[in-house]
Amino acid sequence: MKRKAIITTVLVSCFIVCLAAVTGLAGKWKGALKDPDGNDHLLHLVFNVDGEKLTGTAQADGDPLTINDGKVTGNDFSFNVKDPDGNVIPVDGKYVAAGDSVSLNFTENSMTHHVTFLRDDK
């Protein structure tokens, strides 16, 4: 009987930790991408999380782009956006609860980019 109670407690605790990580991803995030000329381009993300579904927007130097096919699995997530030229840009990311940051990797125009975002409290 004790073993069953311990196993149940451990499983519930794991579920709560995973749920906290997923809901922690929701909100506004800001980061910057340095181009080959050394110029910084501010980037903004707005994430909404519903279970394993990720929605929201991503914005750089123009209008916000809608996040499509967003999926959250633990602290990892993925989505894609369609740029103004109609190109689909796949994005993979990781949420780090301890540092309250989001790390993204994406490839655009044959260039791979890595950007770290911090929570935007504004």
Short mmCIF file of N, CA and C in Angstrom, two decimals:
data_model
loop_
_atom_site.label_atom_id
_atom_site.label_comp_id
_atom_site.label_asym_id
_atom_site.label_seq_id
_atom_site.Cartn_x
_atom_site.Cartn_y
_atom_site.Cartn_z
N MET A 1 0.82 -1.19 0.00
CA MET A 1 0.00 0.00 0.00
C MET A 1 0.87 1.26 0.00
N LYS A 2 1.95 1.24 0.79
CA LYS A 2 2.85 2.39 0.83
C LYS A 2 3.49 2.64 -0.53
N ARG A 3 3.87 1.55 -1.18
CA ARG A 3 4.51 1.67 -2.50
C ARG A 3 3.57 2.34 -3.50
N LYS A 4 2.31 1.97 -3.51
CA LYS A 4 1.32 2.55 -4.42
C LYS A 4 1.17 4.04 -4.14
N ALA A 5 1.13 4.43 -2.88
CA ALA A 5 0.99 5.84 -2.50
C ALA A 5 2.22 6.64 -2.95
N ILE A 6 3.40 6.06 -2.78
CA ILE A 6 4.63 6.75 -3.19
C ILE A 6 4.69 6.92 -4.70
N ILE A 7 4.37 5.88 -5.43
CA ILE A 7 4.38 5.95 -6.90
C ILE A 7 3.36 6.99 -7.38
N THR A 8 2.18 7.00 -6.80
CA THR A 8 1.15 7.98 -7.17
C THR A 8 1.63 9.39 -6.88
N THR A 9 2.25 9.60 -5.74
CA THR A 9 2.76 10.93 -5.37
C THR A 9 3.83 11.39 -6.35
N VAL A 10 4.75 10.49 -6.72
CA VAL A 10 5.80 10.84 -7.66
C VAL A 10 5.22 11.19 -9.02
N LEU A 11 4.27 10.41 -9.51
CA LEU A 11 3.66 10.69 -10.81
C LEU A 11 2.90 12.01 -10.81
N VAL A 12 2.16 12.30 -9.76
CA VAL A 12 1.43 13.57 -9.66
C VAL A 12 2.42 14.73 -9.61
N SER A 13 3.51 14.57 -8.88
CA SER A 13 4.53 15.62 -8.80
C SER A 13 5.14 15.89 -10.17
N CYS A 14 5.45 14.84 -10.93
CA CYS A 14 6.00 15.00 -12.29
C CYS A 14 5.02 15.73 -13.19
N PHE A 15 3.75 15.39 -13.10
CA PHE A 15 2.72 16.05 -13.90
C PHE A 15 2.64 17.52 -13.56
N ILE A 16 2.70 17.87 -12.27
CA ILE A 16 2.61 19.27 -11.84
C ILE A 16 3.82 20.06 -12.36
N VAL A 17 5.01 19.46 -12.29
CA VAL A 17 6.21 20.14 -12.79
C VAL A 17 6.10 20.38 -14.29
N CYS A 18 5.64 19.39 -15.04
CA CYS A 18 5.47 19.55 -16.50
C CYS A 18 4.43 20.61 -16.81
N LEU A 19 3.33 20.62 -16.08
CA LEU A 19 2.28 21.61 -16.30
C LEU A 19 2.80 23.00 -15.99
N ALA A 20 3.57 23.15 -14.95
CA ALA A 20 4.14 24.46 -14.60
C ALA A 20 5.07 24.95 -15.69
N ALA A 21 5.87 24.05 -16.26
CA ALA A 21 6.79 24.43 -17.33
C ALA A 21 6.04 24.88 -18.56
N VAL A 22 4.98 24.17 -18.91
CA VAL A 22 4.20 24.52 -20.10
C VAL A 22 3.49 25.85 -19.92
N THR A 23 2.83 26.06 -18.79
CA THR A 23 2.12 27.31 -18.58
C THR A 23 3.09 28.46 -18.41
N GLY A 24 4.33 28.20 -17.96
CA GLY A 24 5.33 29.25 -17.82
C GLY A 24 5.77 29.83 -19.15
N LEU A 25 5.59 29.12 -20.23
CA LEU A 25 5.97 29.58 -21.55
C LEU A 25 5.05 30.69 -22.05
N ALA A 26 3.81 30.69 -21.60
CA ALA A 26 2.84 31.69 -22.06
C ALA A 26 3.29 33.09 -21.62
N GLY A 27 3.07 34.05 -22.51
CA GLY A 27 3.40 35.44 -22.18
C GLY A 27 4.16 36.12 -23.30
N LYS A 28 4.73 37.28 -22.95
CA LYS A 28 5.46 38.09 -23.93
C LYS A 28 6.96 37.92 -23.70
N TRP A 29 7.69 37.83 -24.83
CA TRP A 29 9.13 37.61 -24.80
C TRP A 29 9.82 38.59 -25.75
N LYS A 30 11.05 39.00 -25.43
CA LYS A 30 11.81 39.89 -26.33
C LYS A 30 13.24 39.38 -26.46
N GLY A 31 13.78 39.60 -27.65
CA GLY A 31 15.15 39.20 -27.95
C GLY A 31 15.68 40.04 -29.09
N ALA A 32 16.91 39.78 -29.50
CA ALA A 32 17.51 40.52 -30.61
C ALA A 32 18.34 39.55 -31.45
N LEU A 33 18.30 39.78 -32.75
CA LEU A 33 19.06 38.99 -33.71
C LEU A 33 20.06 39.91 -34.38
N LYS A 34 21.33 39.54 -34.35
CA LYS A 34 22.38 40.34 -34.98
C LYS A 34 22.56 39.87 -36.42
N ASP A 35 22.45 40.80 -37.37
CA ASP A 35 22.63 40.44 -38.78
C ASP A 35 24.12 40.42 -39.13
N PRO A 36 24.47 39.93 -40.34
CA PRO A 36 25.89 39.84 -40.72
C PRO A 36 26.63 41.19 -40.70
N ASP A 37 25.89 42.30 -40.82
CA ASP A 37 26.51 43.62 -40.77
C ASP A 37 26.69 44.13 -39.34
N GLY A 38 26.24 43.36 -38.36
CA GLY A 38 26.40 43.75 -36.96
C GLY A 38 25.23 44.53 -36.39
N ASN A 39 24.16 44.69 -37.16
CA ASN A 39 22.99 45.43 -36.68
C ASN A 39 22.07 44.51 -35.89
N ASP A 40 21.53 45.01 -34.78
CA ASP A 40 20.57 44.26 -33.98
C ASP A 40 19.15 44.49 -34.49
N HIS A 41 18.38 43.43 -34.59
CA HIS A 41 16.97 43.51 -34.97
C HIS A 41 16.16 42.97 -33.79
N LEU A 42 15.33 43.83 -33.21
CA LEU A 42 14.52 43.43 -32.08
C LEU A 42 13.45 42.45 -32.53
N LEU A 43 13.23 41.42 -31.73
CA LEU A 43 12.23 40.40 -32.00
C LEU A 43 11.30 40.30 -30.80
N HIS A 44 10.02 40.11 -31.07
CA HIS A 44 9.03 39.97 -30.01
C HIS A 44 8.19 38.73 -30.27
N LEU A 45 7.92 37.99 -29.20
CA LEU A 45 7.06 36.81 -29.28
C LEU A 45 5.93 36.98 -28.27
N VAL A 46 4.76 36.52 -28.65
CA VAL A 46 3.64 36.41 -27.72
C VAL A 46 3.15 34.97 -27.83
N PHE A 47 3.28 34.23 -26.72
CA PHE A 47 2.88 32.83 -26.71
C PHE A 47 1.62 32.63 -25.87
N ASN A 48 0.72 31.82 -26.41
CA ASN A 48 -0.46 31.34 -25.68
C ASN A 48 -0.35 29.81 -25.68
N VAL A 49 -0.56 29.21 -24.52
CA VAL A 49 -0.42 27.76 -24.39
C VAL A 49 -1.73 27.19 -23.89
N ASP A 50 -2.22 26.17 -24.60
CA ASP A 50 -3.43 25.45 -24.20
C ASP A 50 -3.11 23.97 -24.30
N GLY A 51 -2.73 23.38 -23.17
CA GLY A 51 -2.30 21.97 -23.19
C GLY A 51 -1.00 21.86 -23.94
N GLU A 52 -1.00 21.10 -25.03
CA GLU A 52 0.20 20.95 -25.86
C GLU A 52 0.15 21.85 -27.10
N LYS A 53 -0.87 22.70 -27.20
CA LYS A 53 -1.02 23.57 -28.36
C LYS A 53 -0.42 24.95 -28.07
N LEU A 54 0.41 25.43 -29.00
CA LEU A 54 1.06 26.73 -28.89
C LEU A 54 0.54 27.62 -30.00
N THR A 55 0.05 28.81 -29.64
CA THR A 55 -0.39 29.81 -30.61
C THR A 55 0.23 31.14 -30.21
N GLY A 56 0.02 32.15 -31.05
CA GLY A 56 0.52 33.48 -30.73
C GLY A 56 1.06 34.17 -31.96
N THR A 57 2.01 35.10 -31.72
CA THR A 57 2.60 35.87 -32.80
C THR A 57 4.11 36.01 -32.61
N ALA A 58 4.79 36.23 -33.73
CA ALA A 58 6.22 36.53 -33.75
C ALA A 58 6.39 37.80 -34.58
N GLN A 59 7.18 38.74 -34.08
CA GLN A 59 7.31 40.01 -34.79
C GLN A 59 8.75 40.47 -34.82
N ALA A 60 9.17 40.93 -36.00
CA ALA A 60 10.49 41.52 -36.17
C ALA A 60 10.27 42.96 -36.65
N ASP A 61 10.76 43.28 -37.83
CA ASP A 61 10.68 44.64 -38.36
C ASP A 61 9.40 44.93 -39.13
N GLY A 62 8.33 44.31 -38.86
CA GLY A 62 7.10 44.56 -39.60
C GLY A 62 5.90 44.15 -38.80
N ASP A 63 4.86 43.77 -39.51
CA ASP A 63 3.65 43.33 -38.83
C ASP A 63 3.89 41.98 -38.15
N PRO A 64 3.15 41.69 -37.09
CA PRO A 64 3.29 40.39 -36.42
C PRO A 64 2.91 39.25 -37.35
N LEU A 65 3.64 38.15 -37.25
CA LEU A 65 3.35 36.94 -38.02
C LEU A 65 2.67 35.94 -37.11
N THR A 66 1.66 35.27 -37.62
CA THR A 66 0.92 34.28 -36.84
C THR A 66 1.73 33.00 -36.68
N ILE A 67 1.75 32.49 -35.47
CA ILE A 67 2.40 31.21 -35.18
C ILE A 67 1.46 30.10 -35.64
N ASN A 68 1.98 29.19 -36.47
CA ASN A 68 1.21 28.07 -37.01
C ASN A 68 1.79 26.75 -36.51
N ASP A 69 0.94 25.74 -36.41
CA ASP A 69 1.35 24.38 -36.08
C ASP A 69 2.20 24.31 -34.81
N GLY A 70 1.87 25.15 -33.82
CA GLY A 70 2.64 25.19 -32.58
C GLY A 70 2.36 23.99 -31.70
N LYS A 71 3.43 23.42 -31.13
CA LYS A 71 3.30 22.23 -30.29
C LYS A 71 4.28 22.35 -29.13
N VAL A 72 3.82 22.01 -27.93
CA VAL A 72 4.66 22.04 -26.73
C VAL A 72 4.78 20.61 -26.20
N THR A 73 6.01 20.20 -25.92
CA THR A 73 6.27 18.88 -25.34
C THR A 73 7.27 19.10 -24.20
N GLY A 74 6.76 19.13 -22.97
CA GLY A 74 7.63 19.42 -21.82
C GLY A 74 8.15 20.83 -21.93
N ASN A 75 9.48 20.99 -21.92
CA ASN A 75 10.09 22.31 -22.07
C ASN A 75 10.46 22.62 -23.52
N ASP A 76 10.26 21.67 -24.42
CA ASP A 76 10.55 21.86 -25.83
C ASP A 76 9.28 22.28 -26.57
N PHE A 77 9.46 23.08 -27.60
CA PHE A 77 8.31 23.48 -28.40
C PHE A 77 8.76 23.73 -29.83
N SER A 78 7.79 23.75 -30.73
CA SER A 78 8.08 24.03 -32.14
C SER A 78 6.88 24.73 -32.75
N PHE A 79 7.15 25.48 -33.80
CA PHE A 79 6.09 26.15 -34.56
C PHE A 79 6.69 26.60 -35.87
N ASN A 80 5.87 27.16 -36.72
CA ASN A 80 6.39 27.80 -37.93
C ASN A 80 5.63 29.10 -38.16
N VAL A 81 6.27 29.98 -38.91
CA VAL A 81 5.65 31.24 -39.33
C VAL A 81 5.85 31.36 -40.83
N LYS A 82 4.95 32.09 -41.44
CA LYS A 82 5.05 32.35 -42.87
C LYS A 82 5.48 33.80 -43.04
N ASP A 83 6.65 34.03 -43.69
CA ASP A 83 7.13 35.40 -43.86
C ASP A 83 6.29 36.12 -44.93
N PRO A 84 6.46 37.44 -45.09
CA PRO A 84 5.66 38.19 -46.05
C PRO A 84 5.78 37.70 -47.49
N ASP A 85 6.88 37.01 -47.82
CA ASP A 85 7.06 36.46 -49.16
C ASP A 85 6.41 35.09 -49.32
N GLY A 86 5.79 34.57 -48.25
CA GLY A 86 5.13 33.28 -48.32
C GLY A 86 6.00 32.09 -47.95
N ASN A 87 7.25 32.34 -47.56
CA ASN A 87 8.15 31.26 -47.16
C ASN A 87 7.81 30.80 -45.74
N VAL A 88 7.76 29.49 -45.54
CA VAL A 88 7.49 28.93 -44.22
C VAL A 88 8.81 28.75 -43.49
N ILE A 89 8.89 29.31 -42.28
CA ILE A 89 10.10 29.23 -41.48
C ILE A 89 9.82 28.36 -40.25
N PRO A 90 10.41 27.15 -40.20
CA PRO A 90 10.23 26.28 -39.03
C PRO A 90 11.11 26.76 -37.88
N VAL A 91 10.56 26.69 -36.67
CA VAL A 91 11.26 27.15 -35.48
C VAL A 91 11.20 26.06 -34.41
N ASP A 92 12.33 25.79 -33.77
CA ASP A 92 12.41 24.87 -32.63
C ASP A 92 12.89 25.66 -31.44
N GLY A 93 12.33 25.38 -30.27
CA GLY A 93 12.73 26.13 -29.10
C GLY A 93 12.73 25.33 -27.83
N LYS A 94 13.27 25.96 -26.79
CA LYS A 94 13.32 25.35 -25.47
C LYS A 94 13.05 26.44 -24.44
N TYR A 95 12.17 26.13 -23.49
CA TYR A 95 11.85 27.04 -22.40
C TYR A 95 12.69 26.64 -21.20
N VAL A 96 13.41 27.60 -20.61
CA VAL A 96 14.23 27.35 -19.43
C VAL A 96 13.60 28.10 -18.26
N ALA A 97 12.88 27.37 -17.41
CA ALA A 97 12.14 27.99 -16.32
C ALA A 97 13.08 28.65 -15.31
N ALA A 98 14.22 28.03 -15.03
CA ALA A 98 15.13 28.56 -14.01
C ALA A 98 15.64 29.95 -14.38
N GLY A 99 15.96 30.16 -15.65
CA GLY A 99 16.46 31.46 -16.09
C GLY A 99 15.38 32.32 -16.69
N ASP A 100 14.16 31.80 -16.73
CA ASP A 100 13.03 32.48 -17.35
C ASP A 100 13.41 33.00 -18.74
N SER A 101 13.90 32.08 -19.57
CA SER A 101 14.30 32.44 -20.92
C SER A 101 13.79 31.40 -21.92
N VAL A 102 13.78 31.82 -23.17
CA VAL A 102 13.38 30.96 -24.28
C VAL A 102 14.50 30.99 -25.30
N SER A 103 14.91 29.83 -25.76
CA SER A 103 15.96 29.69 -26.76
C SER A 103 15.33 29.19 -28.05
N LEU A 104 15.57 29.87 -29.17
CA LEU A 104 15.00 29.47 -30.46
C LEU A 104 16.09 29.21 -31.48
N ASN A 105 15.83 28.26 -32.36
CA ASN A 105 16.68 27.98 -33.51
C ASN A 105 15.78 27.97 -34.75
N PHE A 106 16.24 28.67 -35.78
CA PHE A 106 15.49 28.64 -37.04
C PHE A 106 16.44 28.92 -38.20
N THR A 107 16.02 28.49 -39.39
CA THR A 107 16.80 28.71 -40.60
C THR A 107 15.99 29.55 -41.56
N GLU A 108 16.61 30.64 -42.01
CA GLU A 108 15.96 31.53 -42.97
C GLU A 108 16.99 31.92 -44.02
N ASN A 109 16.63 31.82 -45.28
CA ASN A 109 17.54 32.15 -46.39
C ASN A 109 18.87 31.42 -46.26
N SER A 110 18.83 30.13 -45.97
CA SER A 110 20.00 29.26 -45.84
C SER A 110 20.93 29.64 -44.69
N MET A 111 20.46 30.51 -43.78
CA MET A 111 21.26 30.88 -42.61
C MET A 111 20.56 30.36 -41.36
N THR A 112 21.31 29.65 -40.52
CA THR A 112 20.77 29.16 -39.26
C THR A 112 21.00 30.21 -38.19
N HIS A 113 19.96 30.47 -37.40
CA HIS A 113 20.03 31.49 -36.35
C HIS A 113 19.68 30.87 -35.01
N HIS A 114 20.30 31.42 -33.96
CA HIS A 114 19.97 31.06 -32.58
C HIS A 114 19.71 32.37 -31.84
N VAL A 115 18.57 32.46 -31.18
CA VAL A 115 18.22 33.67 -30.44
C VAL A 115 17.71 33.28 -29.06
N THR A 116 18.15 34.02 -28.04
CA THR A 116 17.65 33.82 -26.69
C THR A 116 16.73 34.98 -26.35
N PHE A 117 15.55 34.65 -25.85
CA PHE A 117 14.55 35.64 -25.48
C PHE A 117 14.39 35.66 -23.96
N LEU A 118 14.11 36.84 -23.44
CA LEU A 118 13.79 37.01 -22.03
C LEU A 118 12.36 37.49 -21.90
N ARG A 119 11.75 37.21 -20.77
CA ARG A 119 10.36 37.62 -20.56
C ARG A 119 10.27 39.14 -20.64
N ASP A 120 9.26 39.62 -21.35
CA ASP A 120 9.01 41.05 -21.51
C ASP A 120 7.91 41.44 -20.55
N ASP A 121 8.25 42.09 -19.45
CA ASP A 121 7.29 42.42 -18.42
C ASP A 121 6.44 43.64 -18.74
N LYS A 122 6.65 44.28 -19.87
CA LYS A 122 5.90 45.50 -20.22
C LYS A 122 4.52 45.17 -20.67
#
